[in-house]
Structures are given as C-alpha cells and as structure tokens.
Coordinates of N, CA and C and ligand atoms in Angstrom, one line a residue:
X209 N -16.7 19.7 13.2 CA -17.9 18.8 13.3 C -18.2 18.6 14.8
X210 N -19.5 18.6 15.0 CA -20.2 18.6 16.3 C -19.5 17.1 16.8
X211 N -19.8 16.9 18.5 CA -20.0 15.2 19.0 C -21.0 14.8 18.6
X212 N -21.0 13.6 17.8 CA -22.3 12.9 17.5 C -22.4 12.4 18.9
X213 N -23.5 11.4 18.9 CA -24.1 10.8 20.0 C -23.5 9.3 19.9
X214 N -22.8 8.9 20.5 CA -22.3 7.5 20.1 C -23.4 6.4 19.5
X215 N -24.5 6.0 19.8 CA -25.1 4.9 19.8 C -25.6 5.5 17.9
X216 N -25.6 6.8 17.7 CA -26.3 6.8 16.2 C -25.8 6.2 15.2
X217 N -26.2 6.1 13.5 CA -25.8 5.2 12.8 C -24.8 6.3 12.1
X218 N -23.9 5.6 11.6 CA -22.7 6.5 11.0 C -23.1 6.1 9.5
X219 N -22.9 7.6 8.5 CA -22.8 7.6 7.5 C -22.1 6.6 6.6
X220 N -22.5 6.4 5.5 CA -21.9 5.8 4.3 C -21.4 6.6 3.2
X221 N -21.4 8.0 3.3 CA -20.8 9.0 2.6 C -19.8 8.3 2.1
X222 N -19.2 8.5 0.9 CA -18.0 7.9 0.7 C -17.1 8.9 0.4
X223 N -15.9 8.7 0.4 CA -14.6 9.9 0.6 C -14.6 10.4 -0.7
X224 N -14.5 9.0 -1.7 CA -14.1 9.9 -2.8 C -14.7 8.9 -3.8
X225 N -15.6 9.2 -4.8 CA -16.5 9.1 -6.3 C -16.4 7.4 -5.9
X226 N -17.1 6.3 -5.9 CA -16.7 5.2 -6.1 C -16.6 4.9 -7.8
X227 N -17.3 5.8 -8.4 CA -17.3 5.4 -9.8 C -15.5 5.3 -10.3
X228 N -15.1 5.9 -9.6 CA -13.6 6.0 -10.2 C -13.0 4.1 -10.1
X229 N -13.3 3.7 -8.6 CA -12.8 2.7 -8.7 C -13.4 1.6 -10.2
X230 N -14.8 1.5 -10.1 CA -15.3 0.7 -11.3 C -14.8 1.3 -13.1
X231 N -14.5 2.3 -12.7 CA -13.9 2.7 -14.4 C -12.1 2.3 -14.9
X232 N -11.6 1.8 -13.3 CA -10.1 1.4 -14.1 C -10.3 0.5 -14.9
X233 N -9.2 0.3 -15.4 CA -8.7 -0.6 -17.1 C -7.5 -1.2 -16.2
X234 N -8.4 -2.4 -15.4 CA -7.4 -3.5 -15.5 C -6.2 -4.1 -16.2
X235 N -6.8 -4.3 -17.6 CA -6.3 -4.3 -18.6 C -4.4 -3.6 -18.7
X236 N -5.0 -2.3 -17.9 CA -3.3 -1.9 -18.1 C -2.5 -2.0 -16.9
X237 N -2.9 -3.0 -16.2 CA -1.4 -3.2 -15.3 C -1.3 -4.9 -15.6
X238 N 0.4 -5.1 -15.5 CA 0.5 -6.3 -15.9 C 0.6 -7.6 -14.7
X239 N 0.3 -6.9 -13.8 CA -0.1 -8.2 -12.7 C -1.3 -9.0 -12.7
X240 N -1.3 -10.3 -12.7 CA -1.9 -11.3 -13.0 C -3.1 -12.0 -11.7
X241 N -4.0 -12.0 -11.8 CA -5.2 -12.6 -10.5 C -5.6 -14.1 -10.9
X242 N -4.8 -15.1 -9.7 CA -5.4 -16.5 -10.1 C -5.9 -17.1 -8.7
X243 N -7.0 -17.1 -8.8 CA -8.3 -17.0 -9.5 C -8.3 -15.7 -9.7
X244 N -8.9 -15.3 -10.8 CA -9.3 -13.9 -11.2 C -10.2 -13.0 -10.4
X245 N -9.7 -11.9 -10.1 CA -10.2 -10.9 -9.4 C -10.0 -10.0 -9.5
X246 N -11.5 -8.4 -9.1 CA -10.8 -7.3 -9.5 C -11.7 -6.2 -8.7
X247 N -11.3 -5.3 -9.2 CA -12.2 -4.3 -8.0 C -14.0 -4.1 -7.7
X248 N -14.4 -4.8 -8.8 CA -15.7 -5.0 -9.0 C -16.2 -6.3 -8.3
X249 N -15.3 -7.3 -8.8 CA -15.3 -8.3 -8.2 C -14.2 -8.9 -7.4
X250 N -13.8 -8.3 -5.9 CA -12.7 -8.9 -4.7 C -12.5 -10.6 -4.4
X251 N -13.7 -11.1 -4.8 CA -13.9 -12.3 -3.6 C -15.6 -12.3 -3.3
X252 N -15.4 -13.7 -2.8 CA -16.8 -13.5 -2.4 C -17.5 -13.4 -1.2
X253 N -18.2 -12.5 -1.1 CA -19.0 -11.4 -0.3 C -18.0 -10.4 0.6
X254 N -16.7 -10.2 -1.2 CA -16.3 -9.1 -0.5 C -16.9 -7.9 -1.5
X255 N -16.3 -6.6 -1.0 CA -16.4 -5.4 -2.0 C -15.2 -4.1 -1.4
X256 N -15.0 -4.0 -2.8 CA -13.9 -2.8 -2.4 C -14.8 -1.4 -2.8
X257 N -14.4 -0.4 -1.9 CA -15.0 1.0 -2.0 C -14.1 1.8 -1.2
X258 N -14.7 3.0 -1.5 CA -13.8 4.5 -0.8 C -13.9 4.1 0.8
X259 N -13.2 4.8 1.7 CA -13.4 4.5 2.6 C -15.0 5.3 3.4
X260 N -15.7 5.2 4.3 CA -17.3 6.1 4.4 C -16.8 6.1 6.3
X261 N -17.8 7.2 6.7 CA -17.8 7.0 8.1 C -18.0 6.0 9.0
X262 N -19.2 5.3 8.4 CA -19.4 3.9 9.1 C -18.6 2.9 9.3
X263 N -17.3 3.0 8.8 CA -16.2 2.2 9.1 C -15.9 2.1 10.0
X264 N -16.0 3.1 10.6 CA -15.3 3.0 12.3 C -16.1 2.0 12.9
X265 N -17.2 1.6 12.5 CA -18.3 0.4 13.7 C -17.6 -0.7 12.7
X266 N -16.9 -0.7 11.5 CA -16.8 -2.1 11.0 C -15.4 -2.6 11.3
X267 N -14.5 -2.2 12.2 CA -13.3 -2.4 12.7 C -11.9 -1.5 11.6
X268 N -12.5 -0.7 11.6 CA -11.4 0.0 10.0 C -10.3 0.5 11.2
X269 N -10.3 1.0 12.4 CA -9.5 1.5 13.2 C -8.4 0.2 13.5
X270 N -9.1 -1.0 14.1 CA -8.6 -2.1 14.2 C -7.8 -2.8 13.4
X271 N -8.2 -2.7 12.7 CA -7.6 -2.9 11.5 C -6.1 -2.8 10.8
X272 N -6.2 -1.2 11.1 CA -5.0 -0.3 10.9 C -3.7 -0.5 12.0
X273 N -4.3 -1.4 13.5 CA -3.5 -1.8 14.3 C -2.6 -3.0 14.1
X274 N -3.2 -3.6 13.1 CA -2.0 -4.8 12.2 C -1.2 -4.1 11.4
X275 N -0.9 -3.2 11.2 CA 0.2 -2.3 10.5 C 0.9 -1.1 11.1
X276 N 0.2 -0.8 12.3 CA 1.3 -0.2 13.3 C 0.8 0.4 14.6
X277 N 1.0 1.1 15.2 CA 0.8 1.7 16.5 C -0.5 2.9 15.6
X278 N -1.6 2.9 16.2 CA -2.6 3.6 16.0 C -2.9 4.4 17.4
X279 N -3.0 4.0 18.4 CA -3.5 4.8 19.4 C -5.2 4.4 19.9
X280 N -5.3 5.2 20.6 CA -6.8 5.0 21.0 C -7.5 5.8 20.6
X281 N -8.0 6.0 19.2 CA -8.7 6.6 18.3 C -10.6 6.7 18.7
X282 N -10.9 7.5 19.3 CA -12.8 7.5 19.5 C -13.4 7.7 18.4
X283 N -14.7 7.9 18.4 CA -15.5 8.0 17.5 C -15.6 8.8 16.8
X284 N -15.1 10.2 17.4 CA -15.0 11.7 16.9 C -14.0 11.9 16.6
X285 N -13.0 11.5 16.9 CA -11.4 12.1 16.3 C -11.8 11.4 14.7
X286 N -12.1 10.2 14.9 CA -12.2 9.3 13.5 C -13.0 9.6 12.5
X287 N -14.3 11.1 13.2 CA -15.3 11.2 12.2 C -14.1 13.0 12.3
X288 N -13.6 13.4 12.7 CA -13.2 14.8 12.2 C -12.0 14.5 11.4
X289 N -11.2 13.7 11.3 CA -10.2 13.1 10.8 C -10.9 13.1 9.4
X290 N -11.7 12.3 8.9 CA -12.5 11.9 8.1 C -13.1 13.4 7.4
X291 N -13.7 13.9 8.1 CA -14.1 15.1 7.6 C -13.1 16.1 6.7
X292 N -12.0 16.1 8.1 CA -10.7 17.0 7.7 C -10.1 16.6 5.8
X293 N -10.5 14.9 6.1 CA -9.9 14.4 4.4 C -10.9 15.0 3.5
X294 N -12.0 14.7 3.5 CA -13.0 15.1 2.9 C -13.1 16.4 2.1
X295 N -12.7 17.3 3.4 CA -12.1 18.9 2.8 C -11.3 19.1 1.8
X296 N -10.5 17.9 2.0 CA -9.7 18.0 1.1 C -9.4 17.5 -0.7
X297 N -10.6 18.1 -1.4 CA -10.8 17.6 -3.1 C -9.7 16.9 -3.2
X298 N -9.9 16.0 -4.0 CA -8.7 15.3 -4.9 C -7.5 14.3 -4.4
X299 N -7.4 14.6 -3.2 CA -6.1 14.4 -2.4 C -6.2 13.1 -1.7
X300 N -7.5 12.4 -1.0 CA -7.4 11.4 -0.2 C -7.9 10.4 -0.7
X301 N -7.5 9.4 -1.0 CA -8.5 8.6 -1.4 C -8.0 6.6 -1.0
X302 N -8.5 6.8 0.2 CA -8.2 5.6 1.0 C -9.3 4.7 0.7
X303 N -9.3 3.7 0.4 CA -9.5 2.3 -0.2 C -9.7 1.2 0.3
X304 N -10.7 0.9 0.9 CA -11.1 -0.4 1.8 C -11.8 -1.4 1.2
X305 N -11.7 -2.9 1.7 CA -12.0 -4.3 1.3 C -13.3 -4.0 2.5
X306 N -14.6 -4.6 2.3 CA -15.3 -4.9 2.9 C -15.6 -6.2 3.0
X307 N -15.6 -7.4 3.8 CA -16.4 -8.4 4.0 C -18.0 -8.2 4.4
X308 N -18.8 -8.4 3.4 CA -20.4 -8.0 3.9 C -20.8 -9.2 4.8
X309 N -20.2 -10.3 4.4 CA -20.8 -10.9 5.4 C -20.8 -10.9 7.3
X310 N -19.8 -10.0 7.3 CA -19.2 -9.8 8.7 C -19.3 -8.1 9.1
X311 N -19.5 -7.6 7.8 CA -19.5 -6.2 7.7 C -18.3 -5.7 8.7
X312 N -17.2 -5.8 8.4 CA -16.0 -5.8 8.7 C -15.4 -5.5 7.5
X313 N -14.3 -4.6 8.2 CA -13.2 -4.2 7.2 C -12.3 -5.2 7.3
X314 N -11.1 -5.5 6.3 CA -10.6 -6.7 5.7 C -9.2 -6.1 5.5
X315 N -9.3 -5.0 4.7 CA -8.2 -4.7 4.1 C -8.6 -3.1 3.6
X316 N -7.2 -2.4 3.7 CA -7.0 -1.1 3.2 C -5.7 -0.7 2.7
X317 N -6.0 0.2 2.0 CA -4.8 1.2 1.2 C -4.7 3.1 1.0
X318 N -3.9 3.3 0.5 CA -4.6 4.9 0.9 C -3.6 5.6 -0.3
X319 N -4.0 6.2 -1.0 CA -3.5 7.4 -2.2 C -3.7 8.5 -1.8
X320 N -2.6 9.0 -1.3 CA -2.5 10.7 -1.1 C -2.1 11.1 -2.5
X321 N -2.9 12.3 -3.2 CA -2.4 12.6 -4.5 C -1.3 13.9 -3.9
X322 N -0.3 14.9 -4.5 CA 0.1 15.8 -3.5 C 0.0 16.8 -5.1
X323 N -0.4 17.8 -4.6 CA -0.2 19.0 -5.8 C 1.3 19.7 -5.7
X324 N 1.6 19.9 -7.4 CA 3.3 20.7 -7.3 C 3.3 21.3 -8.3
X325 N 4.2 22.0 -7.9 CA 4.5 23.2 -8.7 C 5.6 22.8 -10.1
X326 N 6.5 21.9 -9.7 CA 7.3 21.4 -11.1 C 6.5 20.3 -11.7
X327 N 7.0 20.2 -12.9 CA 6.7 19.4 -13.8 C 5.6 19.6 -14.4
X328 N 5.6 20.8 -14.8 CA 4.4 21.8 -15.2 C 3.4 21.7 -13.8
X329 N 3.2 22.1 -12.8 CA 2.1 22.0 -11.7 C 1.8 20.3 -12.0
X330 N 2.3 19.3 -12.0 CA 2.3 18.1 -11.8 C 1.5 17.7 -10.6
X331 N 0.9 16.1 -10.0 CA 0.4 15.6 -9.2 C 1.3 14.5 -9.4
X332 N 1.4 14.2 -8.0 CA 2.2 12.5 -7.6 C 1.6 12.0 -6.3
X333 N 1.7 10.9 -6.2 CA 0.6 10.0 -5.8 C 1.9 9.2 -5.0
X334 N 1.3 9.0 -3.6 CA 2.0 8.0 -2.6 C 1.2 7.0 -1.7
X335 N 1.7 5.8 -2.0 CA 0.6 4.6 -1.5 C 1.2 4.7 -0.1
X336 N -0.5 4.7 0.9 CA 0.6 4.5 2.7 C -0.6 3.4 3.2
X337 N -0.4 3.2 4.4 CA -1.4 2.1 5.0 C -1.8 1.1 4.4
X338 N -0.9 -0.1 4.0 CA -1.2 -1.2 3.3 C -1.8 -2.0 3.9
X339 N -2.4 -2.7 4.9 CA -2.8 -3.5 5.4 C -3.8 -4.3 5.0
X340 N -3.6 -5.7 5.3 CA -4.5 -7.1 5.1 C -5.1 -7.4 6.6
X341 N -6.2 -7.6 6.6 CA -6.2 -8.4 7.7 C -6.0 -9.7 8.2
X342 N -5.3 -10.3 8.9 CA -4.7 -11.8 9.5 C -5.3 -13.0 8.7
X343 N -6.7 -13.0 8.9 CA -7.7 -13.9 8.6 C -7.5 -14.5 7.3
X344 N -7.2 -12.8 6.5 CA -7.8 -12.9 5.1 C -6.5 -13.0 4.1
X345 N -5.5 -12.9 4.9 CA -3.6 -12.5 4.0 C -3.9 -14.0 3.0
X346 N -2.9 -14.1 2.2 CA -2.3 -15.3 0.7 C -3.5 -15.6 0.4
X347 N -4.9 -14.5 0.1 CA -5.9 -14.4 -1.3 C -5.9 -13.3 -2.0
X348 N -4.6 -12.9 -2.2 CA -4.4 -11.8 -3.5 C -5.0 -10.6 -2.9
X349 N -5.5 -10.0 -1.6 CA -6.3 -8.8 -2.0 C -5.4 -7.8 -1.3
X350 N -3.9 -8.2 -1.1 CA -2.8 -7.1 -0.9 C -2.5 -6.5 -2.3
X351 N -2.5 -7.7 -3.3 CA -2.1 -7.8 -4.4 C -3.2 -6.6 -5.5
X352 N -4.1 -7.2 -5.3 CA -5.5 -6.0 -5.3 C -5.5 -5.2 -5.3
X353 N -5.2 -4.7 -4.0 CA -6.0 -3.4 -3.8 C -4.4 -2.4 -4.3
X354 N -3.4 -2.9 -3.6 CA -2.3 -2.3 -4.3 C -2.6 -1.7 -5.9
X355 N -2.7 -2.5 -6.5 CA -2.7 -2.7 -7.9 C -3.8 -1.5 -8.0
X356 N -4.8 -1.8 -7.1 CA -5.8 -0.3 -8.1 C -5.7 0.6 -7.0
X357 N -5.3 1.1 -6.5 CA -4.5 2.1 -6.2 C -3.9 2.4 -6.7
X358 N -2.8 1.7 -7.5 CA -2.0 2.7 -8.3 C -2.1 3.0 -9.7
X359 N -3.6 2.1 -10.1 CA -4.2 2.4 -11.7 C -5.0 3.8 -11.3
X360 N -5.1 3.9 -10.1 CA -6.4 5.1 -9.7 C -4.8 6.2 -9.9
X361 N -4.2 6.1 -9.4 CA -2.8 7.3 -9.2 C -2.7 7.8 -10.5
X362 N -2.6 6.6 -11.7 CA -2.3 7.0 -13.1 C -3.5 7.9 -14.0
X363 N -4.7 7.1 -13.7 CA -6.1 7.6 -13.8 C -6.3 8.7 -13.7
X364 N -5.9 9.6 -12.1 CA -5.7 10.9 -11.8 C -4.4 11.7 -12.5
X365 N -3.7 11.1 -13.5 CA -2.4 12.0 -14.1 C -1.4 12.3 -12.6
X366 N -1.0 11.3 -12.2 CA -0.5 11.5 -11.1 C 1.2 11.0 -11.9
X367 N 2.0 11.8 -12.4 CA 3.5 11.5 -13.2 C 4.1 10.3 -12.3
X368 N 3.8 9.7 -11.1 CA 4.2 8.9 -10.2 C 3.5 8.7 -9.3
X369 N 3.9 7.3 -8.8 CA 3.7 7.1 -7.7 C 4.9 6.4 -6.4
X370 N 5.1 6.6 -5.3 CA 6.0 6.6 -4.4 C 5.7 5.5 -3.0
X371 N 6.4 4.7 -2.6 CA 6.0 4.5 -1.6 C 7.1 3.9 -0.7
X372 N 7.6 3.6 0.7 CA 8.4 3.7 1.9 C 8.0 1.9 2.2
X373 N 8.9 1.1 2.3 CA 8.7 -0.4 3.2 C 10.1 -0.5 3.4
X374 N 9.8 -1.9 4.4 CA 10.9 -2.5 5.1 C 11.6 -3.1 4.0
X375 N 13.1 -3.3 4.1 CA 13.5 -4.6 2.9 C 12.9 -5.3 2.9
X376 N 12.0 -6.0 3.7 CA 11.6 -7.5 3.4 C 10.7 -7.5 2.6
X377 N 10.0 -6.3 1.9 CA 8.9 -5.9 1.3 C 9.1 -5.7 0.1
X378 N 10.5 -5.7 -0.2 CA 10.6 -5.0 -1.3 C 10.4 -6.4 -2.4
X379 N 10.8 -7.9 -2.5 CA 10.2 -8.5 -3.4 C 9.0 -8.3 -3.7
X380 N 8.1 -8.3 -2.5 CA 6.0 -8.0 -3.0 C 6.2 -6.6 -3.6
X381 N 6.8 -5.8 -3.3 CA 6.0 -4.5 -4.0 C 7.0 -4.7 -5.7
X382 N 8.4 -5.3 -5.9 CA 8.9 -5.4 -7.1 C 8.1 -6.0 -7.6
X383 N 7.2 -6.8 -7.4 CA 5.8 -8.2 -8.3 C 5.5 -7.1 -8.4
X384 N 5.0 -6.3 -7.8 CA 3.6 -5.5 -8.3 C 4.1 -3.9 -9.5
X385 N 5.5 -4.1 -9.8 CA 5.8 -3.0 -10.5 C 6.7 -2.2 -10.2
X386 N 6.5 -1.8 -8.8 CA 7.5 -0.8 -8.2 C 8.7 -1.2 -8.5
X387 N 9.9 -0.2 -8.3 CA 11.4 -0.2 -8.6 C 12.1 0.5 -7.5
X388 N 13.2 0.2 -7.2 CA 14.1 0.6 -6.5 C 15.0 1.8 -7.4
X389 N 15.0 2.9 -6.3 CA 16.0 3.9 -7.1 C 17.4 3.7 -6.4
X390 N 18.2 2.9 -6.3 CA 18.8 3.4 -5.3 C 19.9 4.5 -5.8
X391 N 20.5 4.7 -6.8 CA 21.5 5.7 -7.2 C 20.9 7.2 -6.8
X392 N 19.3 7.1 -7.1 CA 18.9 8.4 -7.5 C 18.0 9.0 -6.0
X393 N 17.8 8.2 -5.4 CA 16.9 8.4 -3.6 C 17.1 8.0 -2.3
X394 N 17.6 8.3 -1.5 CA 17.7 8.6 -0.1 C 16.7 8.9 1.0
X395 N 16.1 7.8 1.3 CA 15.3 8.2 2.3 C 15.8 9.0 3.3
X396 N 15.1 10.2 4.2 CA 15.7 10.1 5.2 C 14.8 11.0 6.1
X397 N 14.8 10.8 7.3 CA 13.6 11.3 8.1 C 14.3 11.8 9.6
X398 N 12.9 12.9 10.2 CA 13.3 13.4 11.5 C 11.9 12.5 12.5
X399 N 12.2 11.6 13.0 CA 11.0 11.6 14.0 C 11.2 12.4 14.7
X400 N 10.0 13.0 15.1 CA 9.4 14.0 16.6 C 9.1 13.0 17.6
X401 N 9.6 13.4 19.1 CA 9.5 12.3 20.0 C 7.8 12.6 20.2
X402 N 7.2 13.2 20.1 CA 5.7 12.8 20.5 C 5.0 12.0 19.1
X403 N 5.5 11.7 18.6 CA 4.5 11.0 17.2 C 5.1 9.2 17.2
Ligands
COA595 C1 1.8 -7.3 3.1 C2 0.4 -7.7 3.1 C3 -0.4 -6.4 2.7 C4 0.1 -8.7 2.0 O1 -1.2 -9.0 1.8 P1 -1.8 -10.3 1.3 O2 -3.2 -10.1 1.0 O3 -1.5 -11.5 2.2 O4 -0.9 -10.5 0.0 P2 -1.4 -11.3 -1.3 O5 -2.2 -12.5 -1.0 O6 -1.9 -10.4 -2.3 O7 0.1 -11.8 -1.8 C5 0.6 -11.6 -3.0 C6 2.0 -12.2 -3.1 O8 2.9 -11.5 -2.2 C7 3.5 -12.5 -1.4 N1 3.6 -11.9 -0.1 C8 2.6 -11.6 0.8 N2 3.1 -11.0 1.9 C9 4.5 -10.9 1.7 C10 5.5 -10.3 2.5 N3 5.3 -9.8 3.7 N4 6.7 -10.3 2.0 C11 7.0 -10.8 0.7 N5 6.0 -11.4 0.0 C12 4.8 -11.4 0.5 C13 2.6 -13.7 -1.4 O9 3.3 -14.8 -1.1 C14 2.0 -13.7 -2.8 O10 2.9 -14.3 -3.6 P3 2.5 -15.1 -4.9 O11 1.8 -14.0 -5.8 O12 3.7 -15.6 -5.5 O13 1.5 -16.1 -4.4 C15 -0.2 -8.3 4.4 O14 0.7 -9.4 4.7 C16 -0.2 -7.3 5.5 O15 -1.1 -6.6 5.7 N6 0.9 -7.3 6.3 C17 1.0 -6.4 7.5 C18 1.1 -5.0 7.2 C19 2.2 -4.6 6.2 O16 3.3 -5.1 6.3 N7 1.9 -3.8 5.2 C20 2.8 -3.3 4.2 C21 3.5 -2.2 4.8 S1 4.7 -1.5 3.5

C-alpha cells in the first residue's frame, strides 16, 4: 500500500462482513446482560463493528495502550497492518465498540481463526487484545464483546476457542465460560529480545 497523505479521510472498509456480527443467536451463550445488551444494541450511542481504517483517527491505537506496550504506531504502519489482515480471508476478525458520540473507540477484541490440518482440516479460534477503555470498564461491554467473539468463533465452526491471561483473570473469563485445563496444557513461550 502506497503513503497516504496524512490530513485525508480514512476508509470505513470494514475487515470482515458486519453482517456476521448481527446474525449471532445470543440465545446460545449462557451469560446474562443486566441491563440487557447485545451486539446490535451495546449501550447508548454505542455500536459494535469490524474493525475499518478510520479507527486509527478514532483512538483504536490508544486504546490498545491500556492493555500493553504498543509502540509508536503511524498512520501507515496501521493502514498496511490492516491491509496485510485483510489479505487475509477468514482469519482476522477484530471487533471494536464505538462511542458515536465521541467517535472514539471504547473497546476491542480480536478472533484469529487458525486453519489445521487435524481434526479433519479443523479451524480454532483464539481471543487476543481484550481491552476496555478506563472511562467505560463495570458496563458489561468486556462482558460483550467477549461473549460475541466467541459466538462468532462457533459460528465460523471454529472446534475451539483458546485464550492466554494473568491469574487474576481467570475468575472473569471462568463467568464467561472458559475452563482451565490444567492436567492437559502448559503454556510455554520463547520471548525474542527485540519484541
Ligand atoms: C478486563 C476488562 C476487559 C473488563 O472490561 P469491563 O468492561 O470493565 O468488564 P465488565 O463490565 O463486562 O465486567 C464483567 C464482570 O467482570 C468483572 N471484572 C471486570 N474486570 C475484572 C478483572 N480485571 N478481574 C476480575 N473480574 C473482573 C466485573 O466486576 C463484572 O462482574 P459482575 O458481572 O459480577 O458485575 C477491562 O478491565 C480491561 O480492559 N482491562 C485492561 C486490559 C486487560 O486486562 N484485558 C484482558 C487481558 S487478558
């Protein structure tokens, strides 16, 4: 992708079908919204959608700096990054809360689907980048957006879904369904010192 020109308007493309989000069946997860809420309806004068280019002017980068070390991300890394997902059918599908009134991003989540070869050529789905923003945390839309993220995982025939937190995390993600394996999984990882 070329340098855009900074001052232009950034697309609203969206990453991936929003129709997918309006067709889950709430109905089948058993976590509870009081007050009632759902992806159609977040809150008020919010809206949940795929993530689009334009995000980068609505603080989506910012954002992502309440949940960890991001870096100094420009305009263009964030629209080739974007692009690079895009390329990618089926696989990305990152999940943002908008507040219209502020046209600000609020909150995100992100479904990597991964393609495999066992379990008949199987798909499994791993939730990363959970983040609320400060403002907006204890009005359910952690609770949210989680939740359809992982109806969208099942939606897609995804045999699972997977995901990595701190212990202190693990009561909120047990509400929301997730389980601990411990007999049967071992995390374990190599950080690279440049990442
Ligand atoms: C964790 C986070 C996403 C929760 O978002 P939120 O919108 O405030 O959560 P909700 O309002 O949907 O809370 C749902 C429930 O989880 C509880 N909860 C919220 N944050 C929690 C936490 N850090 N630990 C344990 N429980 C938590 C709430 O008390 C609430 O309980 P209730 O249903 O009994 O009232 C948000 O605090 C955040 O972005 N934190 C920083 C980034 C982060 O840690 N992301 C997760 C990485 S694995």
């Amino acid at each position: 992708m070329e340098s855009q020109d900074e001052s232009a308007p950034l697309s609203n493309e969206p990453l991936y079908n929003p129709h997918l989000l309006q067709r889950l069946d709430m109905a089948k997860c058993k976590t509870r919204f009081d007050p009632p809420i759902s992806p159609n309806q977040p809150g008020e004068g919010l809206i949940m959608r795929p993530l689009c280019p334009a995000d980068y002017d609505k603080g989506f980068v910012q954002l992502l700096c309440q949940l960890t070390k991001v870096g100094e991300v420009s305009r263009n890394q964030f629209l080739r990054r974007y692009a690079t997902m895009k390329e990618c059918p089926n696989t990305y599908y990152v999940t943002v809360i908008e507040d219209m009134t502020t046209s600000q991003i609020v909150a995100s989540a992100t479904l990597v689907v991964e393609q495999k070869f066992i379990h008949d050529c199987a798909v499994r789905g791993r939730l990363e980048d959970v983040v609320v923003s400060d403002d907006y945390r204890g009005k359910q839309l952690g609770k949210l957006i989680i939740t359809v993220v992982t109806l969208l995982a099942q939606h897609l025939n995804c045999y699972k879904i997977t995901l990595d937190c701190k212990d202190t995390m693990i009561p909120f993600y047990s509400r929301l369904g997730y389980k601990l394996e411990p007999c049967s999984s071992n995390y374990m990882q190599i950080r690279f010192e440049n990442s």
